[in-house]
Amino acid sequence: EPEVTQTPSHQVTQMGQEVILRCVPISNHLYFYWYRQILGQKVEFLVSFYNNEISEKSEIFDDQFSVERPDGSNFTLKIRSTKLEDSAMYFCASSGVLAGGLSSYNEQFFGPGTRLTVL
Amino acid sequence: LAKTTQPISMDSYEGQEVNITCSHNNIATNDYITWYQQFPSQGPRFIIQGYKTKVTNEVASLFIPADRKSSTLSLPRVSLSDTAVYYCLVGYNYGQNFVFGPGTRLSVLP
């Protein structure tokens, strides 16, 4: 069964450093997303990406964040200058084209996450 | 985006049927109702989706009344491994940016 993969599984960085979180979405999907989840809190939407551009972003996704799909398979989230409050689990997700029937609507496939720790 | 309300937590025992109800009073005509499951330190996982009446798959059933202002996820004969957080979401297209609420933390006890 196809799955979304993310690397690294855990990233530790110093405050102010840049980090890039990587994701490989499911190959025939068209929509890509980043979410984050601070420990013990709810999953929060960051950004969605379609047709090589951002389609929506939340207020969390400020100028410190950027996304890119550099080569048609990877989907990356960059945080330019990390803050302590960026420490969280970051999930990538992808979703695809309706394959006939209701089952494909709203079905986003989430990766295992990258735990980012900012010291 | 329609807001959803669900119980914060529920306890159950192994072998019991668990029903988790979600309110979505502002659901739009085009919205589908979707439930996700999340285990600790893992990404959410799609369980089931429906538009109206009843939907059943190999893991759960989803009951939606005619007015669609609520829905009930039913898990038959839960086991310890069903201990997780369950999220109710509404939306209508592939680009849907989900607004996750706190979900319902289900604890299955032996």
mmCIF file of N, CA, C and O in Angstrom, chain A residues 23-108:
data_model
loop_
_atom_site.group_PDB
_atom_site.id
_atom_site.type_symbol
_atom_site.label_atom_id
_atom_site.label_comp_id
_atom_site.label_asym_id
_atom_site.label_seq_id
_atom_site.Cartn_x
_atom_site.Cartn_y
_atom_site.Cartn_z
ATOM 1 N N CYS A 23 9.432 15.419 2.875
ATOM 2 C CA CYS A 23 8.288 14.520 2.738
ATOM 3 C C CYS A 23 8.274 13.986 1.315
ATOM 4 O O CYS A 23 8.603 14.711 0.366
ATOM 5 N N VAL A 24 7.907 12.722 1.180
ATOM 6 C CA VAL A 24 7.634 12.169 -0.140
ATOM 7 C C VAL A 24 6.172 11.746 -0.139
ATOM 8 O O VAL A 24 5.799 10.756 0.494
ATOM 9 N N PRO A 25 5.322 12.539 -0.788
ATOM 10 C CA PRO A 25 3.890 12.201 -0.824
ATOM 11 C C PRO A 25 3.644 10.966 -1.680
ATOM 12 O O PRO A 25 4.533 10.481 -2.379
ATOM 13 N N ILE A 26 2.430 10.481 -1.655
ATOM 14 C CA ILE A 26 2.051 9.364 -2.508
ATOM 15 C C ILE A 26 2.108 9.844 -3.959
ATOM 16 O O ILE A 26 1.629 10.937 -4.287
ATOM 17 N N SER A 27 2.666 9.009 -4.822
ATOM 18 C CA SER A 27 3.141 9.476 -6.131
ATOM 19 C C SER A 27 2.064 10.057 -7.041
ATOM 20 O O SER A 27 2.340 10.972 -7.789
ATOM 21 N N ASN A 28 0.854 9.588 -7.016
ATOM 22 C CA ASN A 28 -0.146 10.112 -7.945
ATOM 23 C C ASN A 28 -1.077 11.129 -7.286
ATOM 24 O O ASN A 28 -2.110 11.489 -7.858
ATOM 25 N N HIS A 29 -0.696 11.604 -6.104
ATOM 26 C CA HIS A 29 -1.522 12.604 -5.438
ATOM 27 C C HIS A 29 -1.213 14.005 -5.960
ATOM 28 O O HIS A 29 -0.122 14.286 -6.462
ATOM 29 N N LEU A 30 -2.184 14.864 -5.804
ATOM 30 C CA LEU A 30 -2.072 16.212 -6.346
ATOM 31 C C LEU A 30 -2.025 17.307 -5.281
ATOM 32 O O LEU A 30 -1.580 18.411 -5.556
ATOM 33 N N TYR A 31 -2.527 17.000 -4.095
ATOM 34 C CA TYR A 31 -2.625 18.007 -3.043
ATOM 35 C C TYR A 31 -1.686 17.617 -1.915
ATOM 36 O O TYR A 31 -1.626 16.450 -1.526
ATOM 37 N N PHE A 32 -0.991 18.586 -1.384
ATOM 38 C CA PHE A 32 -0.014 18.318 -0.349
ATOM 39 C C PHE A 32 -0.218 19.311 0.783
ATOM 40 O O PHE A 32 -0.603 20.462 0.553
ATOM 41 N N TYR A 33 0.077 18.840 1.981
ATOM 42 C CA TYR A 33 -0.217 19.640 3.170
ATOM 43 C C TYR A 33 0.889 19.472 4.215
ATOM 44 O O TYR A 33 1.566 18.444 4.262
ATOM 45 N N TRP A 34 1.037 20.476 5.016
ATOM 46 C CA TRP A 34 1.803 20.362 6.249
ATOM 47 C C TRP A 34 0.890 20.749 7.409
ATOM 48 O O TRP A 34 0.157 21.750 7.337
ATOM 49 N N TYR A 35 0.973 19.929 8.451
ATOM 50 C CA TYR A 35 0.299 20.189 9.710
ATOM 51 C C TYR A 35 1.356 20.100 10.805
ATOM 52 O O TYR A 35 2.410 19.498 10.629
ATOM 53 N N ARG A 36 1.045 20.670 11.950
ATOM 54 C CA ARG A 36 1.931 20.463 13.086
ATOM 55 C C ARG A 36 1.087 20.151 14.323
ATOM 56 O O ARG A 36 -0.110 20.480 14.390
ATOM 57 N N GLN A 37 1.746 19.507 15.279
ATOM 58 C CA GLN A 37 1.068 19.163 16.522
ATOM 59 C C GLN A 37 2.051 19.357 17.673
ATOM 60 O O GLN A 37 3.017 18.602 17.800
ATOM 61 N N ILE A 38 1.814 20.386 18.444
ATOM 62 C CA ILE A 38 2.597 20.591 19.650
ATOM 63 C C ILE A 38 2.201 19.505 20.652
ATOM 64 O O ILE A 38 1.035 19.113 20.727
ATOM 65 N N LEU A 39 3.168 19.033 21.402
ATOM 66 C CA LEU A 39 2.940 17.909 22.314
ATOM 67 C C LEU A 39 1.704 18.117 23.183
ATOM 68 O O LEU A 39 1.584 19.118 23.879
ATOM 69 N N GLY A 40 0.790 17.159 23.109
ATOM 70 C CA GLY A 40 -0.405 17.208 23.934
ATOM 71 C C GLY A 40 -1.516 18.094 23.415
ATOM 72 O O GLY A 40 -2.563 18.217 24.056
ATOM 73 N N GLN A 41 -1.280 18.710 22.248
ATOM 74 C CA GLN A 41 -2.292 19.624 21.715
ATOM 75 C C GLN A 41 -2.876 19.091 20.407
ATOM 76 O O GLN A 41 -2.547 17.996 19.969
ATOM 77 N N LYS A 42 -3.759 19.848 19.815
ATOM 78 C CA LYS A 42 -4.441 19.369 18.619
ATOM 79 C C LYS A 42 -3.584 19.551 17.372
ATOM 80 O O LYS A 42 -2.598 20.285 17.367
ATOM 81 N N VAL A 43 -3.958 18.856 16.339
ATOM 82 C CA VAL A 43 -3.288 18.980 15.047
ATOM 83 C C VAL A 43 -3.692 20.313 14.418
ATOM 84 O O VAL A 43 -4.876 20.629 14.339
ATOM 85 N N GLU A 44 -2.696 21.082 13.952
ATOM 86 C CA GLU A 44 -2.954 22.404 13.372
ATOM 87 C C GLU A 44 -2.517 22.449 11.914
ATOM 88 O O GLU A 44 -1.399 22.056 11.582
ATOM 89 N N PHE A 45 -3.375 22.951 11.085
ATOM 90 C CA PHE A 45 -3.065 23.115 9.664
ATOM 91 C C PHE A 45 -2.053 24.240 9.478
ATOM 92 O O PHE A 45 -2.155 25.306 10.086
ATOM 93 N N LEU A 46 -1.067 24.012 8.619
ATOM 94 C CA LEU A 46 -0.090 25.053 8.280
ATOM 95 C C LEU A 46 -0.323 25.575 6.861
ATOM 96 O O LEU A 46 -0.503 26.771 6.648
ATOM 97 N N VAL A 47 -0.268 24.657 5.888
ATOM 98 C CA VAL A 47 -0.286 25.094 4.499
ATOM 99 C C VAL A 47 -0.744 23.960 3.602
ATOM 100 O O VAL A 47 -0.550 22.786 3.908
ATOM 101 N N SER A 48 -1.389 24.323 2.502
ATOM 102 C CA SER A 48 -1.708 23.348 1.463
ATOM 103 C C SER A 48 -1.108 23.816 0.144
ATOM 104 O O SER A 48 -0.916 25.020 -0.081
ATOM 105 N N PHE A 49 -0.825 22.865 -0.709
ATOM 106 C CA PHE A 49 -0.036 23.126 -1.924
ATOM 107 C C PHE A 49 -0.655 22.347 -3.062
ATOM 108 O O PHE A 49 -0.929 21.150 -2.937
ATOM 109 N N TYR A 50 -0.892 23.033 -4.177
ATOM 110 C CA TYR A 50 -1.510 22.377 -5.333
ATOM 111 C C TYR A 50 -1.013 23.044 -6.593
ATOM 112 O O TYR A 50 -0.903 24.281 -6.635
ATOM 113 N N ASN A 51 -0.710 22.241 -7.563
ATOM 114 C CA ASN A 51 -0.294 22.780 -8.867
ATOM 115 C C ASN A 51 0.898 23.733 -8.711
ATOM 116 O O ASN A 51 0.942 24.816 -9.310
ATOM 117 N N ASN A 52 1.840 23.312 -7.873
ATOM 118 C CA ASN A 52 3.096 24.029 -7.671
ATOM 119 C C ASN A 52 2.963 25.399 -7.026
ATOM 120 O O ASN A 52 3.830 26.266 -7.216
ATOM 121 N N GLU A 53 1.886 25.587 -6.290
ATOM 122 C CA GLU A 53 1.793 26.825 -5.543
ATOM 123 C C GLU A 53 0.966 26.622 -4.287
ATOM 124 O O GLU A 53 0.175 25.672 -4.197
ATOM 125 N N ILE A 54 1.159 27.512 -3.349
ATOM 126 C CA ILE A 54 0.398 27.461 -2.117
ATOM 127 C C ILE A 54 -1.059 27.778 -2.426
ATOM 128 O O ILE A 54 -1.364 28.775 -3.092
ATOM 129 N N SER A 55 -1.963 26.919 -1.961
ATOM 130 C CA SER A 55 -3.381 27.204 -2.182
ATOM 131 C C SER A 55 -4.007 27.853 -0.949
ATOM 132 O O SER A 55 -4.853 28.725 -1.078
ATOM 133 N N GLU A 56 -3.573 27.434 0.238
ATOM 134 C CA GLU A 56 -4.040 28.101 1.454
ATOM 135 C C GLU A 56 -2.967 27.990 2.520
ATOM 136 O O GLU A 56 -2.170 27.065 2.508
ATOM 137 N N LYS A 57 -2.962 28.951 3.416
ATOM 138 C CA LYS A 57 -2.064 28.874 4.549
ATOM 139 C C LYS A 57 -2.744 29.446 5.769
ATOM 140 O O LYS A 57 -3.617 30.301 5.663
ATOM 141 N N SER A 58 -2.320 28.965 6.925
ATOM 142 C CA SER A 58 -2.904 29.451 8.165
ATOM 143 C C SER A 58 -2.077 30.623 8.690
ATOM 144 O O SER A 58 -1.008 30.941 8.169
ATOM 145 N N GLU A 59 -2.585 31.225 9.752
ATOM 146 C CA GLU A 59 -1.855 32.355 10.349
ATOM 147 C C GLU A 59 -0.550 31.903 10.996
ATOM 148 O O GLU A 59 0.334 32.712 11.243
ATOM 149 N N ILE A 60 -0.421 30.616 11.266
ATOM 150 C CA ILE A 60 0.836 30.105 11.813
ATOM 151 C C ILE A 60 1.932 30.192 10.754
ATOM 152 O O ILE A 60 3.099 30.441 11.055
ATOM 153 N N PHE A 61 1.571 29.998 9.530
ATOM 154 C CA PHE A 61 2.522 29.940 8.411
ATOM 155 C C PHE A 61 2.935 31.351 8.041
ATOM 156 O O PHE A 61 2.436 31.933 7.072
ATOM 157 N N ASP A 62 3.872 31.903 8.817
ATOM 158 C CA ASP A 62 4.312 33.276 8.555
ATOM 159 C C ASP A 62 5.560 33.264 7.665
ATOM 160 O O ASP A 62 5.892 32.243 7.059
ATOM 161 N N ASP A 63 6.218 34.399 7.590
ATOM 162 C CA ASP A 63 7.350 34.547 6.668
ATOM 163 C C ASP A 63 8.524 33.642 7.000
ATOM 164 O O ASP A 63 9.455 33.507 6.194
ATOM 165 N N GLN A 64 8.527 33.068 8.185
ATOM 166 C CA GLN A 64 9.609 32.157 8.549
ATOM 167 C C GLN A 64 9.473 30.798 7.876
ATOM 168 O O GLN A 64 10.414 30.012 7.875
ATOM 169 N N PHE A 65 8.277 30.526 7.356
ATOM 170 C CA PHE A 65 8.008 29.229 6.763
ATOM 171 C C PHE A 65 7.963 29.342 5.236
ATOM 172 O O PHE A 65 7.529 30.359 4.686
ATOM 173 N N SER A 66 8.400 28.278 4.575
ATOM 174 C CA SER A 66 8.211 28.199 3.131
ATOM 175 C C SER A 66 8.093 26.730 2.752
ATOM 176 O O SER A 66 8.540 25.852 3.490
ATOM 177 N N VAL A 67 7.457 26.486 1.626
ATOM 178 C CA VAL A 67 7.327 25.123 1.131
ATOM 179 C C VAL A 67 7.797 25.084 -0.312
ATOM 180 O O VAL A 67 7.766 26.092 -1.029
ATOM 181 N N GLU A 68 8.206 23.880 -0.705
ATOM 182 C CA GLU A 68 8.723 23.720 -2.044
ATOM 183 C C GLU A 68 8.515 22.280 -2.487
ATOM 184 O O GLU A 68 8.507 21.353 -1.668
ATOM 185 N N ARG A 69 8.314 22.133 -3.790
ATOM 186 C CA ARG A 69 8.273 20.795 -4.362
ATOM 187 C C ARG A 69 9.354 20.792 -5.440
ATOM 188 O O ARG A 69 9.082 21.027 -6.613
ATOM 189 N N PRO A 70 10.599 20.576 -5.049
ATOM 190 C CA PRO A 70 11.739 20.855 -5.919
ATOM 191 C C PRO A 70 11.882 19.929 -7.131
ATOM 192 O O PRO A 70 12.395 20.347 -8.155
ATOM 193 N N ASP A 71 11.415 18.694 -7.006
ATOM 194 C CA ASP A 71 11.748 17.734 -8.076
ATOM 195 C C ASP A 71 10.590 16.836 -8.464
ATOM 196 O O ASP A 71 10.812 15.787 -9.023
ATOM 197 N N GLY A 72 9.379 17.186 -8.147
ATOM 198 C CA GLY A 72 8.238 16.369 -8.546
ATOM 199 C C GLY A 72 7.962 15.198 -7.647
ATOM 200 O O GLY A 72 6.954 14.507 -7.834
ATOM 201 N N SER A 73 8.840 14.936 -6.666
ATOM 202 C CA SER A 73 8.524 13.852 -5.735
ATOM 203 C C SER A 73 8.611 14.331 -4.288
ATOM 204 O O SER A 73 7.766 13.996 -3.477
ATOM 205 N N ASN A 74 9.609 15.141 -3.968
ATOM 206 C CA ASN A 74 9.748 15.629 -2.604
ATOM 207 C C ASN A 74 8.889 16.866 -2.364
ATOM 208 O O ASN A 74 8.618 17.644 -3.282
ATOM 209 N N PHE A 75 8.499 17.032 -1.118
ATOM 210 C CA PHE A 75 7.741 18.206 -0.706
ATOM 211 C C PHE A 75 8.371 18.645 0.604
ATOM 212 O O PHE A 75 8.418 17.868 1.556
ATOM 213 N N THR A 76 8.916 19.847 0.640
ATOM 214 C CA THR A 76 9.688 20.254 1.803
ATOM 215 C C THR A 76 9.060 21.437 2.525
ATOM 216 O O THR A 76 8.388 22.276 1.919
ATOM 217 N N LEU A 77 9.303 21.468 3.817
ATOM 218 C CA LEU A 77 8.920 22.597 4.660
ATOM 219 C C LEU A 77 10.202 23.164 5.244
ATOM 220 O O LEU A 77 10.965 22.442 5.875
ATOM 221 N N LYS A 78 10.426 24.442 5.017
ATOM 222 C CA LYS A 78 11.610 25.101 5.557
ATOM 223 C C LYS A 78 11.181 26.104 6.609
ATOM 224 O O LYS A 78 10.237 26.882 6.404
ATOM 225 N N ILE A 79 11.888 26.055 7.733
ATOM 226 C CA ILE A 79 11.702 27.082 8.760
ATOM 227 C C ILE A 79 13.009 27.850 8.802
ATOM 228 O O ILE A 79 14.077 27.277 9.107
ATOM 229 N N ARG A 80 12.954 29.122 8.505
ATOM 230 C CA ARG A 80 14.187 29.904 8.291
ATOM 231 C C ARG A 80 14.968 30.145 9.562
ATOM 232 O O ARG A 80 16.174 29.980 9.613
ATOM 233 N N SER A 81 14.313 30.534 10.590
ATOM 234 C CA SER A 81 14.978 30.862 11.841
ATOM 235 C C SER A 81 14.117 30.315 12.968
ATOM 236 O O SER A 81 13.131 30.941 13.380
ATOM 237 N N THR A 82 14.481 29.134 13.435
ATOM 238 C CA THR A 82 13.602 28.434 14.367
ATOM 239 C C THR A 82 13.514 29.130 15.719
ATOM 240 O O THR A 82 14.478 29.738 16.203
ATOM 241 N N LYS A 83 12.325 28.996 16.301
ATOM 242 C CA LYS A 83 12.081 29.528 17.646
ATOM 243 C C LYS A 83 11.762 28.337 18.559
ATOM 244 O O LYS A 83 11.402 27.254 18.093
ATOM 245 N N LEU A 84 11.856 28.577 19.848
ATOM 246 C CA LEU A 84 11.545 27.512 20.799
ATOM 247 C C LEU A 84 10.130 26.979 20.580
ATOM 248 O O LEU A 84 9.890 25.773 20.664
ATOM 249 N N GLU A 85 9.211 27.881 20.268
ATOM 250 C CA GLU A 85 7.809 27.477 20.109
ATOM 251 C C GLU A 85 7.523 26.718 18.815
ATOM 252 O O GLU A 85 6.402 26.266 18.595
ATOM 253 N N ASP A 86 8.543 26.565 17.977
ATOM 254 C CA ASP A 86 8.380 25.732 16.784
ATOM 255 C C ASP A 86 8.547 24.250 17.101
ATOM 256 O O ASP A 86 8.317 23.398 16.231
ATOM 257 N N SER A 87 8.966 23.945 18.307
ATOM 258 C CA SER A 87 9.109 22.537 18.708
ATOM 259 C C SER A 87 7.740 21.862 18.637
ATOM 260 O O SER A 87 6.786 22.286 19.292
ATOM 261 N N ALA A 88 7.667 20.828 17.834
ATOM 262 C CA ALA A 88 6.389 20.151 17.592
ATOM 263 C C ALA A 88 6.645 18.942 16.709
ATOM 264 O O ALA A 88 7.745 18.749 16.188
ATOM 265 N N MET A 89 5.595 18.154 16.505
ATOM 266 C CA MET A 89 5.620 17.100 15.502
ATOM 267 C C MET A 89 5.032 17.709 14.233
ATOM 268 O O MET A 89 3.967 18.339 14.278
ATOM 269 N N TYR A 90 5.731 17.557 13.127
ATOM 270 C CA TYR A 90 5.265 18.093 11.855
ATOM 271 C C TYR A 90 4.847 16.941 10.951
ATOM 272 O O TYR A 90 5.629 16.026 10.686
ATOM 273 N N PHE A 91 3.616 16.999 10.503
ATOM 274 C CA PHE A 91 3.070 15.957 9.637
ATOM 275 C C PHE A 91 2.872 16.494 8.229
ATOM 276 O O PHE A 91 2.312 17.568 8.024
ATOM 277 N N CYS A 92 3.304 15.702 7.289
ATOM 278 C CA CYS A 92 3.009 15.941 5.887
ATOM 279 C C CYS A 92 1.830 15.057 5.514
ATOM 280 O O CYS A 92 1.668 13.953 6.056
ATOM 281 N N ALA A 93 0.999 15.522 4.599
ATOM 282 C CA ALA A 93 -0.117 14.715 4.121
ATOM 283 C C ALA A 93 -0.308 14.964 2.637
ATOM 284 O O ALA A 93 0.127 15.995 2.098
ATOM 285 N N SER A 94 -0.934 14.014 1.985
ATOM 286 C CA SER A 94 -1.264 14.215 0.582
ATOM 287 C C SER A 94 -2.634 13.611 0.308
ATOM 288 O O SER A 94 -3.112 12.743 1.040
ATOM 289 N N SER A 95 -3.252 14.119 -0.733
ATOM 290 C CA SER A 95 -4.539 13.563 -1.152
ATOM 291 C C SER A 95 -4.614 13.630 -2.665
ATOM 292 O O SER A 95 -3.856 14.370 -3.311
ATOM 293 N N GLY A 96 -5.521 12.840 -3.211
ATOM 294 C CA GLY A 96 -5.459 12.635 -4.649
ATOM 295 C C GLY A 96 -6.745 12.915 -5.379
ATOM 296 O O GLY A 96 -7.581 13.666 -4.935
ATOM 297 N N VAL A 97 -6.852 12.285 -6.508
ATOM 298 C CA VAL A 97 -7.970 12.523 -7.402
ATOM 299 C C VAL A 97 -9.079 11.545 -7.071
ATOM 300 O O VAL A 97 -8.818 10.392 -6.746
ATOM 301 N N LEU A 98 -10.296 11.992 -7.187
ATOM 302 C CA LEU A 98 -11.435 11.110 -6.959
ATOM 303 C C LEU A 98 -11.347 9.925 -7.888
ATOM 304 O O LEU A 98 -11.235 10.072 -9.095
ATOM 305 N N ALA A 99 -11.386 8.739 -7.303
ATOM 306 C CA ALA A 99 -11.218 7.526 -8.103
ATOM 307 C C ALA A 99 -12.542 6.866 -8.399
ATOM 308 O O ALA A 99 -12.594 5.726 -8.789
ATOM 309 N N GLY A 100 -13.615 7.592 -8.172
ATOM 310 C CA GLY A 100 -14.934 7.018 -8.420
ATOM 311 C C GLY A 100 -15.564 6.606 -7.123
ATOM 312 O O GLY A 100 -15.198 5.618 -6.544
ATOM 313 N N GLY A 101 -16.465 7.411 -6.599
ATOM 314 C CA GLY A 101 -17.098 7.046 -5.339
ATOM 315 C C GLY A 101 -16.716 7.989 -4.230
ATOM 316 O O GLY A 101 -15.800 8.781 -4.373
ATOM 317 N N LEU A 102 -17.447 7.887 -3.150
ATOM 318 C CA LEU A 102 -17.279 8.828 -2.061
ATOM 319 C C LEU A 102 -16.020 8.584 -1.264
ATOM 320 O O LEU A 102 -15.586 9.441 -0.524
ATOM 321 N N SER A 103 -15.442 7.415 -1.372
ATOM 322 C CA SER A 103 -14.389 7.046 -0.442
ATOM 323 C C SER A 103 -13.143 7.900 -0.568
ATOM 324 O O SER A 103 -12.343 7.951 0.340
ATOM 325 N N SER A 104 -12.977 8.568 -1.674
ATOM 326 C CA SER A 104 -11.744 9.328 -1.831
ATOM 327 C C SER A 104 -11.845 10.760 -1.345
ATOM 328 O O SER A 104 -10.841 11.415 -1.146
ATOM 329 N N TYR A 105 -13.030 11.259 -1.184
ATOM 330 C CA TYR A 105 -13.178 12.627 -0.708
ATOM 331 C C TYR A 105 -12.618 12.752 0.707
ATOM 332 O O TYR A 105 -12.857 11.907 1.537
ATOM 333 N N ASN A 106 -11.919 13.859 0.972
ATOM 334 C CA ASN A 106 -11.437 14.175 2.314
ATOM 335 C C ASN A 106 -10.483 13.136 2.882
ATOM 336 O O ASN A 106 -10.168 13.194 4.048
ATOM 337 N N GLU A 107 -10.023 12.195 2.106
ATOM 338 C CA GLU A 107 -9.113 11.198 2.645
ATOM 339 C C GLU A 107 -7.694 11.676 2.419
ATOM 340 O O GLU A 107 -7.144 11.554 1.325
ATOM 341 N N GLN A 108 -7.142 12.246 3.450
ATOM 342 C CA GLN A 108 -5.753 12.675 3.407
ATOM 343 C C GLN A 108 -4.894 11.591 4.042
ATOM 344 O O GLN A 108 -5.240 11.044 5.083
#
